[in-house]
C-alpha cells in the first residue's frame, strides 16, 4: 500500500502504516516475498566484499590500461562463476588514456620545480607502487607556456566575473584555481573563455587539508602532496566526445558509426594540470598583487592576492595525447522467471584514477558479492520474476563514457524494458547512508531501508539514516557526475543513486586499501549491509505484482519545484504571473494520481487481472517517466532530454530540477518562460493522460 490517499499533510504521520505494507504487492504475494527477503538476508556473506575489494584494487587501473582489462576479466569470471550470463560490450572512444608529459616550475624570481605526485609513505605500502602516475587532468590541451599568474578562487562563473569587475586582465596569464565550488572542467572552460594561457588547479588546505584536521596518513585530510585527478570534459552532451546520441561501436565492427572529428567538438585547448598545496605554496608565497576579496583567502599562511605581479613567472608544460581507445562494459544478467523482459538494472563503473578502493570499486565489490549471494538464493529455489542486470561500466572517470555508450546502444530496449537504474558508484565508502532519486523511486527506498539492520547497532538502516529528529530521511534530487546520467536524463529510466559515504581522499593515489582499512570503513560491515539492501530492493522490484513506483509523488514534487522556480523568477521579474498552464495541470495530476493509488490498492486486494493484463499495466507504468522526455531537449544541449532533471550545465555536479526553466533563471531571462510553461504543461498533461489510462485498466 502507498502511504495514504490524502496527499501532502498525511505524509509524515503515516510511516508506521507503510512500514508493514509492501507497495505493489497483493497480500498473498507479500507473504511469499517476506519469506524470500528473510532468506535473502541470511544468504548474504559479509566476508566476500573484502575478498573482492582486495582483488579489484591491488593495482592502479585507469580506463584503457592493460591493468583495467585484467579487472574486466575478473568481473566476467566472477559473474560467470556465480551463474550470471555475462556480455562484454566493446566501444572505441576518443580518450586521453595517459597523462603524457606534465611539469610546473616557478621560473622567476627563483627557479623551483614543483612536485606533482604523492609522497611515498612508509605507513602505506600502496603509495610506493611503480605504476602510479603524477597528478593530471584528462582532456587538457597541450602547450608549454611561461606567464604571470592570476588567482581565481574556485574558478566558478561568479569568480571570473568578479575578477573582471576588479579589472584583472586574465589574457595570457596562468590561472590558479582551487578545487571546489564546481566541476573542474568548468574552471578550464571559463579560464579559456577569459583568454588564460593555462590553468593550475589545486586543493586548498582550508577546504580539505590541514585546516580541517590531521592529514594522511595520520588523518583523513589531504597532505601537502595529495592531488585530486579528474576529467575536464565539458561538452553539451555526456559520453564519447565523437559520437553524441550514437554508441561508439568498434571501428572494425559491422555497423559503422558516423564520428565527429576531434577538432569539431570544442575540446579545451589550454594546458591544465593539478598540483598539491605543498607545491602551489611556492607560487602563493611570491605573489605581490592586490589582496583578495572576502571569502577568497584559503589556508596557506600568506595573504592571498589576485595577481602575482610582473616579477613572478611560472612555466606550465602539458603534452597530452588523445587516441582512439577500446573500452569495455561488462553486463551480467540474471534472467527473470516470469517477466524476463522487465529489467532491474544496477551499476557502478570499474575504471579508477588509481587503485579505486572507495571510488569506484567499493561499489563493484559489493555488486560481485551480491551476484554470488543471488546464486546461492537460486540454489535454494528462489529466483526473481523480473530480470536483474549488473552493469560494470568502463571510462566513467574520463566523462561518464562507458555507461552512456551502452545506453545509446540499448536505447529502444531500455525505453521499453528498464524498470529502474540503481547507481552504486563508490557505494561503500564509509558509514553514512545517503540517496538521491527520481520521485517515483523514493517510496520503495523508504520501505526497503526499514528491512535492513544497521551493523553494530540495534537500529534499522532507515532509523540510522533519518536520525533522531526527523520523521523521514531526506532523499535528494539526482544531479550529474556519474553513470545514471544517460539512463535518467537521456532515456527517462526512473533512477536512484545511493551509498554509504565517509572520509575520502578523492581521486588521489591514496584511495587504496590501506586508506580504506584505516579510515574509510575499518569495520568491513557496510559492504554486507549495502549488499543486503540493494539485493532486497532489487528483489522487491523484481517480484512486485505492480511496479512499486510512487505515482502521487510526481504531483507533490512538481508542485514544490514549480513554486520554488516561480519564487526565483519573481525575484528578478516581479511582474511574472506564474506558470499558469502548469499549475492547472499539476492540480489535475494530483487528483488523478491519488485515484491511481486507490485503484491500485483495490485491484491488489481483489486480483482480478490476468498475467497478460498485469504486464500491460506494468509496461504503462514504465512508460510514465518518458512523459518528461522531450525530443527537442534543453537549450544548453539537446542530448539532455529530461524536462524533469539534468546536471547543472554551469557546475556539472549539482542537480537541476526543471532544467529548461532553471537555465532561464540562471540568465535572469523571461522571454522563454511562456514557451516553457507550454512545454512543461504538455509533459504533465501527457503524464496525467497516461495515469488516467492506467486507472481505467486497473478497474
Ligand atoms: Zn566514481
PDB file of N, CA and C in Angstrom, residues 157 180 276 410 451 486 645:
ATOM      1  N   UNK A 157      31.878  30.598 -12.399  1.00  0.00           N
ATOM      2  CA  UNK A 157      31.418  31.671 -13.270  1.00  0.00           C
ATOM      3  C   UNK A 157      31.447  33.002 -12.498  1.00  0.00           C
ATOM      4  N   UNK A 180      36.765  22.744  -5.764  1.00  0.00           N
ATOM      5  CA  UNK A 180      35.542  23.028  -5.017  1.00  0.00           C
ATOM      6  C   UNK A 180      34.675  24.009  -5.785  1.00  0.00           C
ATOM      7  N   UNK A 276      49.457  19.711  -5.774  1.00  0.00           N
ATOM      8  CA  UNK A 276      49.097  19.695  -4.348  1.00  0.00           C
ATOM      9  C   UNK A 276      49.410  21.055  -3.712  1.00  0.00           C
ATOM     10  N   UNK A 410      21.561   0.669 -26.402  1.00  0.00           N
ATOM     11  CA  UNK A 410      20.387  -0.101 -25.971  1.00  0.00           C
ATOM     12  C   UNK A 410      19.143   0.783 -25.845  1.00  0.00           C
ATOM     13  N   UNK A 451      13.916  -2.602   6.330  1.00  0.00           N
ATOM     14  CA  UNK A 451      14.078  -4.049   6.495  1.00  0.00           C
ATOM     15  C   UNK A 451      15.524  -4.437   6.789  1.00  0.00           C
ATOM     16  N   UNK A 486      22.824   9.083 -18.344  1.00  0.00           N
ATOM     17  CA  UNK A 486      22.170   8.718 -19.606  1.00  0.00           C
ATOM     18  C   UNK A 486      20.849   7.999 -19.367  1.00  0.00           C
ATOM     19  N   UNK A 645      14.855  16.656 -14.915  1.00  0.00           N
ATOM     20  CA  UNK A 645      16.134  16.875 -14.225  1.00  0.00           C
ATOM     21  C   UNK A 645      17.306  16.808 -15.181  1.00  0.00           C
TER      22      UNK A 645
END
